[in-house]
Coordinates of C-alpha atoms (C1' of nucleotides) in Angstrom, one line a residue:
Chain H
X11 CA -0.9 4.6 -3.9
X12 CA 0.7 1.5 -5.2
X13 CA 1.1 1.5 -8.7
X14 CA 3.3 -0.5 -11.1
X15 CA 6.6 0.6 -9.3
X16 CA 5.8 0.3 -5.8
X17 CA 4.2 -3.3 -6.8
X18 CA 7.2 -4.2 -8.5
X19 CA 9.3 -3.2 -5.6
X20 CA 7.0 -5.2 -3.5
X21 CA 7.1 -8.1 -5.2
X22 CA 11.0 -8.0 -5.3
X23 CA 10.8 -7.9 -1.7
X24 CA 8.6 -10.6 -1.5
X25 CA 10.6 -13.0 -3.9
X26 CA 13.6 -13.2 -1.1
X27 CA 11.2 -13.8 1.7
X28 CA 8.2 -16.0 0.8
X29 CA 9.3 -18.4 -1.6
X30 CA 8.7 -22.2 -0.9
X31 CA 6.7 -21.4 2.5
X32 CA 4.0 -23.5 3.2
X33 CA 0.3 -22.2 4.4
X34 CA -0.9 -23.5 7.6
X35 CA -3.4 -21.3 8.4
X36 CA -5.5 -18.5 7.2
X37 CA -6.6 -15.4 9.7
X38 CA -9.2 -12.6 8.8
X39 CA -11.7 -10.3 10.8
X40 CA -12.8 -9.2 7.5
X41 CA -14.4 -11.6 5.4
X42 CA -14.8 -9.5 2.4
X43 CA -10.8 -9.5 1.7
X44 CA -11.5 -13.0 0.2
X45 CA -12.8 -13.8 -2.7
X46 CA -12.6 -17.4 -4.3
X47 CA -14.9 -18.1 -7.4
X48 CA -18.6 -18.0 -5.9
X49 CA -17.3 -18.4 -2.5
X50 CA -15.7 -16.4 0.5
X51 CA -13.4 -16.8 3.2
X52 CA -14.5 -20.3 4.1
X53 CA -13.7 -21.8 0.6
X54 CA -10.8 -19.7 0.1
X55 CA -9.1 -21.2 3.4
X56 CA -10.0 -24.7 2.4
X57 CA -8.4 -24.4 -0.8
X58 CA -5.1 -22.9 0.3
X59 CA -4.4 -24.7 3.4
X60 CA -1.1 -26.8 3.0
X61 CA 0.2 -25.0 -0.4
X62 CA 3.2 -23.9 -0.9
X63 CA 4.5 -20.4 -2.5
X64 CA 5.9 -21.4 -6.2
X65 CA 6.5 -18.0 -7.6
X66 CA 5.9 -14.3 -7.1
X67 CA 5.2 -12.0 -9.7
X68 CA 3.5 -8.6 -11.0
X69 CA 0.5 -8.4 -13.7
X70 CA -0.3 -4.8 -13.8
X71 CA -0.7 -3.4 -10.4
X72 CA -1.8 -7.1 -8.9
X73 CA 1.0 -9.5 -6.9
X74 CA 0.3 -12.7 -8.3
X75 CA 1.4 -15.5 -6.2
X76 CA 1.3 -19.5 -7.6
X77 CA 0.7 -21.7 -4.9
X78 CA 0.7 -25.7 -5.0
X79 CA 2.3 -28.9 -3.8
X80 CA 4.7 -29.5 -6.4
X81 CA 3.2 -27.8 -9.4
X82 CA 0.9 -24.6 -9.5
X83 CA -2.7 -25.3 -8.7
X84 CA -3.9 -21.7 -8.0
X85 CA -2.9 -18.2 -8.1
X86 CA -3.7 -15.7 -5.5
X87 CA -4.0 -12.1 -6.8
X88 CA -3.5 -9.1 -4.0
X89 CA -4.7 -6.0 -5.0
X90 CA -3.7 -2.9 -2.6
X91 CA -5.8 -0.5 -4.0
X92 CA -5.5 2.8 -2.1
X93 CA -3.9 1.8 1.4
X94 CA -2.9 -1.6 1.3
X95 CA 0.2 -2.8 3.0
X96 CA 2.0 -6.3 3.0
X97 CA 4.0 -7.1 6.3
X98 CA 6.3 -9.9 6.7
X99 CA 7.8 -11.1 10.1
X100 CA 7.3 -13.0 13.1
X101 CA 3.9 -12.0 15.1
X102 CA 1.3 -13.3 17.4
X103 CA -2.4 -12.3 17.5
X104 CA -3.3 -11.5 20.8
X105 CA -7.2 -10.0 21.1
X106 CA -7.7 -9.6 17.6
X107 CA -4.4 -7.7 17.2
X108 CA -1.3 -8.4 15.9
X109 CA 1.9 -7.8 18.0
X110 CA 5.3 -7.8 16.7
X111 CA 7.6 -10.5 17.8
X112 CA 10.5 -10.0 15.3
X113 CA 9.4 -8.1 12.4
X114 CA 12.0 -7.6 9.4
X115 CA 11.6 -4.3 10.5
X116 CA 9.1 -1.7 12.7
X117 CA 5.9 -1.5 11.0
X118 CA 4.5 0.7 13.7
X119 CA 0.6 1.4 13.8
X120 CA -0.2 -0.3 10.4
X121 CA -0.5 -3.4 12.5
X122 CA -3.7 -1.7 13.6
X123 CA -5.2 -2.2 9.9
X124 CA -4.4 -5.9 9.4
X125 CA -7.5 -7.5 8.1
X126 CA -6.2 -10.8 6.8
X127 CA -3.2 -13.1 7.1
X128 CA -1.5 -16.0 5.7
X129 CA 0.5 -18.1 8.3
X130 CA 3.5 -20.4 7.2
X131 CA 4.6 -23.7 8.5
X132 CA 8.1 -22.3 10.0
X133 CA 6.2 -19.6 12.0
X134 CA 6.3 -16.6 10.0
X135 CA 3.7 -14.9 8.5
X136 CA 2.4 -12.4 5.5
X137 CA 0.0 -9.8 7.1
X138 CA -2.1 -7.9 4.8
X139 CA -2.9 -4.3 6.6
X140 CA -5.3 -2.2 4.5
X141 CA -6.7 1.1 6.5
X142 CA -9.7 1.8 3.6
X143 CA -10.7 -2.1 3.3
X144 CA -10.3 -1.6 -0.3
X145 CA -7.7 -4.6 -1.0
X146 CA -9.0 -7.9 -2.2
X147 CA -7.0 -11.4 -1.9
X148 CA -8.4 -13.3 -5.0
X149 CA -8.0 -16.8 -5.3
X150 CA -8.0 -18.3 -9.0
X151 CA -7.5 -21.8 -9.8
X152 CA -4.5 -22.6 -12.2
X153 CA -6.8 -23.9 -15.0
X154 CA -9.1 -21.0 -15.1
X155 CA -6.6 -18.1 -14.4
X156 CA -5.4 -17.1 -18.1
X157 CA -9.3 -16.3 -18.6
X158 CA -10.4 -15.0 -15.4
X159 CA -12.0 -11.4 -15.8
X160 CA -9.4 -9.4 -13.6
X161 CA -6.5 -11.2 -16.2
X162 CA -7.8 -11.6 -19.7
X163 CA -9.2 -7.7 -19.7
X164 CA -5.7 -6.5 -18.3
X165 CA -3.8 -4.2 -20.9
X166 CA -0.4 -4.2 -21.7
X167 CA 2.7 -4.0 -19.5
X168 CA 4.3 -0.6 -20.5
X169 CA 7.8 -2.0 -19.4
X170 CA 7.4 -4.9 -21.7
X171 CA 7.8 -4.3 -25.7
X172 CA 4.8 -2.8 -26.7
X173 CA 2.8 -3.0 -30.4
X174 CA 2.3 0.9 -31.0
X175 CA -0.2 0.4 -33.6
X176 CA -2.7 -1.6 -31.7
X177 CA -2.5 1.0 -28.5
X178 CA -3.3 3.9 -31.5
X179 CA -5.8 1.7 -32.6
X180 CA -7.4 1.5 -29.4
X181 CA -7.2 5.5 -28.7
X182 CA -8.8 6.1 -32.2
X183 CA -12.2 5.9 -31.0
X184 CA -11.7 7.3 -27.5
X185 CA -13.1 10.8 -27.1
X186 CA -11.9 11.2 -23.7
X187 CA -8.6 12.6 -22.2
X188 CA -5.4 11.0 -22.8
X189 CA -4.7 11.3 -18.8
X190 CA -8.0 8.9 -18.3
X191 CA -7.2 6.8 -20.7
X192 CA -3.9 5.9 -19.3
X193 CA -5.4 5.3 -15.9
X194 CA -7.4 2.5 -17.8
X195 CA -5.9 -0.9 -16.9
X196 CA -7.4 -2.5 -20.0
X197 CA -5.6 0.0 -21.9
X198 CA -2.0 -0.1 -20.4
X199 CA -1.9 -1.7 -17.1
X200 CA 0.1 -0.2 -14.2
X201 CA -0.3 3.4 -14.3
X202 CA -2.0 5.0 -11.5
X203 CA -2.7 8.8 -10.9
X204 CA 1.0 9.8 -9.4
X205 CA 2.5 8.3 -12.8
X206 CA 0.0 9.3 -15.1
X207 CA 0.9 12.9 -14.5
X208 CA 4.3 12.0 -14.5
X209 CA 4.5 10.5 -18.1
X210 CA 2.6 13.0 -19.7
X211 CA 4.9 15.7 -18.3
X212 CA 7.7 13.9 -19.5
X213 CA 6.1 13.4 -23.2
X214 CA 5.3 16.9 -23.2
X215 CA 1.4 16.2 -23.8
X216 CA -1.2 18.3 -22.4
X217 CA -3.0 15.8 -20.1
X218 CA -6.8 16.9 -21.3
X219 CA -6.2 16.0 -24.9
X220 CA -8.9 13.6 -26.2
X221 CA -6.9 10.1 -27.1
X222 CA -8.4 10.0 -30.5
X223 CA -6.3 13.3 -31.0
X224 CA -3.1 12.1 -30.4
X225 CA -0.7 11.6 -33.5
X226 CA 1.3 8.3 -33.8
X227 CA 4.4 10.0 -32.7
X228 CA 2.5 11.3 -29.6
X229 CA 1.5 8.2 -28.7
X230 CA 4.9 6.6 -29.3
X231 CA 6.5 9.5 -27.2
X232 CA 3.9 8.7 -24.5
X233 CA 4.6 4.9 -24.4
X234 CA 8.7 5.9 -24.1
X235 CA 8.3 8.2 -21.4
X236 CA 6.4 5.5 -19.5
X237 CA 8.8 3.3 -19.8
X238 CA 11.4 5.7 -18.6
X239 CA 9.7 7.0 -15.7
X240 CA 8.5 3.5 -14.6
X241 CA 11.9 2.5 -14.5
X242 CA 13.2 5.3 -12.5
X243 CA 10.4 4.9 -10.0
X244 CA 11.6 1.4 -9.5
X245 CA 15.0 2.2 -9.1
X246 CA 13.9 4.7 -6.5
X247 CA 11.7 2.3 -4.8
X248 CA 8.6 3.8 -5.4
X249 CA 6.4 6.7 -4.2
X250 CA 5.4 7.2 -0.8
X251 CA 3.6 9.8 0.3
X252 CA 1.3 8.7 3.2
X253 CA 0.9 4.7 3.2
X254 CA 2.9 3.2 0.9
X255 CA 6.1 0.9 2.4
X256 CA 7.7 -2.1 0.5
X257 CA 7.9 -5.5 1.5
X258 CA 10.1 -4.7 3.9
X259 CA 8.7 -1.6 5.4
X260 CA 11.0 0.7 3.6
X261 CA 9.6 4.0 1.9
X262 CA 10.1 5.1 -1.9
X263 CA 12.0 8.4 -2.7
X264 CA 10.4 8.8 -6.4
X265 CA 8.3 11.8 -4.8
X266 CA 11.2 13.6 -3.8
X267 CA 12.3 13.0 -7.6
X268 CA 8.8 13.8 -9.3
X269 CA 8.5 16.2 -12.0
X270 CA 5.1 17.5 -11.7
X271 CA 2.7 15.5 -9.5
X272 CA 1.5 17.6 -6.8
X273 CA 3.8 20.5 -7.5
X274 CA 0.7 22.8 -8.3
X275 CA 1.9 26.6 -7.9
X276 CA 5.5 25.7 -8.0
X277 CA 7.6 26.7 -11.0
X278 CA 7.8 24.2 -13.8
X279 CA 11.1 22.3 -13.5
X280 CA 11.7 22.1 -17.3
X281 CA 10.8 25.7 -18.2
X282 CA 11.7 27.5 -15.0
X283 CA 9.0 30.3 -16.1
X284 CA 5.4 28.6 -15.8
X285 CA 3.8 27.7 -13.0
X286 CA 2.3 24.0 -12.4
X287 CA -1.5 23.9 -12.7
X288 CA -4.0 21.3 -11.4
X289 CA -7.3 20.5 -13.1
X290 CA -9.9 17.6 -12.2
X291 CA -10.0 15.1 -14.9
X292 CA -12.5 12.3 -14.5
X293 CA -12.7 13.2 -10.7
X294 CA -8.8 12.8 -10.4
X295 CA -6.3 15.4 -9.6
X296 CA -3.9 16.0 -12.8
X297 CA -1.0 18.5 -12.4
X298 CA 0.9 19.6 -15.9
X299 CA 3.0 22.7 -17.3
X300 CA 0.4 24.8 -19.3
X301 CA 4.0 25.8 -21.4
X302 CA 5.5 22.7 -21.6
X303 CA 2.3 20.3 -22.2
X304 CA 0.6 21.5 -25.3
X305 CA -2.9 20.0 -26.4
X306 CA -2.7 18.1 -29.4
X307 CA -4.7 19.6 -32.5
Chain T
dT1 C1' -17.7 20.6 14.1
dG2 C1' -17.9 19.4 9.1
dC3 C1' -17.2 18.4 4.6
dA4 C1' -13.9 17.9 0.6
dG5 C1' -10.5 15.4 -0.7
dT6 C1' -7.4 11.2 -1.2
dG7 C1' -3.5 6.6 -4.2
dT8 C1' -8.2 2.2 -7.0
dT9 C1' -11.6 -0.2 -9.3
dG10 C1' -16.5 -2.2 -10.2
dC11 C1' -21.1 -1.7 -10.6
dT12 C1' -24.9 0.7 -12.7
dT13 C1' -27.1 3.4 -15.9
dC14 C1' -27.8 6.0 -19.9
Chain K
dC11 C1' -19.6 -0.4 -26.4
dG12 C1' -18.1 4.2 -24.4
dA13 C1' -18.7 7.1 -20.6
dA14 C1' -20.2 8.9 -16.1
dG15 C1' -21.1 8.8 -11.6
dC16 C1' -21.3 6.7 -7.6
dA17 C1' -20.0 3.1 -3.8
dA18 C1' -16.9 0.6 -1.1
dC19 C1' -13.9 2.8 3.5
dA20 C1' -11.0 5.2 7.3
dC21 C1' -8.3 9.1 7.8
dT22 C1' -6.4 14.1 7.2
dG23 C1' -6.7 18.5 6.4
dC24 C1' -9.0 23.2 5.9

DNA sequence: TGCAGTGTTGCTTC
DNA sequence: CGAAGCAACACTGC
């Protein structure tokens, strides 16, 4: 479930552990995790060996790792999709399976789902565990980074100062539900199903409201709510329902502090006398209070 | 037992 | 271009 707060938390942990490490080996048992321009894992490996981790940051839901000798030569984009996890520690691979030697913390059965790994000169490794195998590691040459499809089409980061006029303009000709638009990474990047519901609850906007029906004030409220909700979630280390763990293997506690998500049938925490309802929007469960969240127009 | 549902995104089609 | 539907994959719970 890694959304912006989870990825931010992971990146924070990775910075503490991985900076200045040199990649000396690449391992995988599922070639499709690697992408490098037109090539696959062979080309990926060739380009990455010997490079050092110079910088780690978050762009939307991507972990972005700058690699080079002295200056950045390429960037590694990691998307965790639904069930991806990054494990850091000391391990050995035995019969195609990774075994813990001195992991930063116990990673229990997630070791079973490791499908790729970067091994560093100091003997430590970064493992990429992913039950559903939707996650990807995409290598992009530095010169092509800004115009790479995945990066070029990324919407604004909700934690950065946002130009409300430009967002309002984009929503003008969108007839779909605001909930669906919030999940569109090309409008605003980093929000997923959980925080989409949380943000709309906080803003008092019904998730089925058509984006084009929102007033300028509504949009301002939503963006303000987004900052608050996401910042709080980062403070709490993200949400852990099932799979999510940070780089140190720790869960986040936002889920226990959630406002509406997965609270169907329970009393609304704001008005207390309505019951949280659930509706499917574009195939995704959406939770809201029918009393506190009014539909626009 | 079998099947719907699950946190995400990209591709195809209209 | 916008929008809908489905595919990628594995597991859980009813």
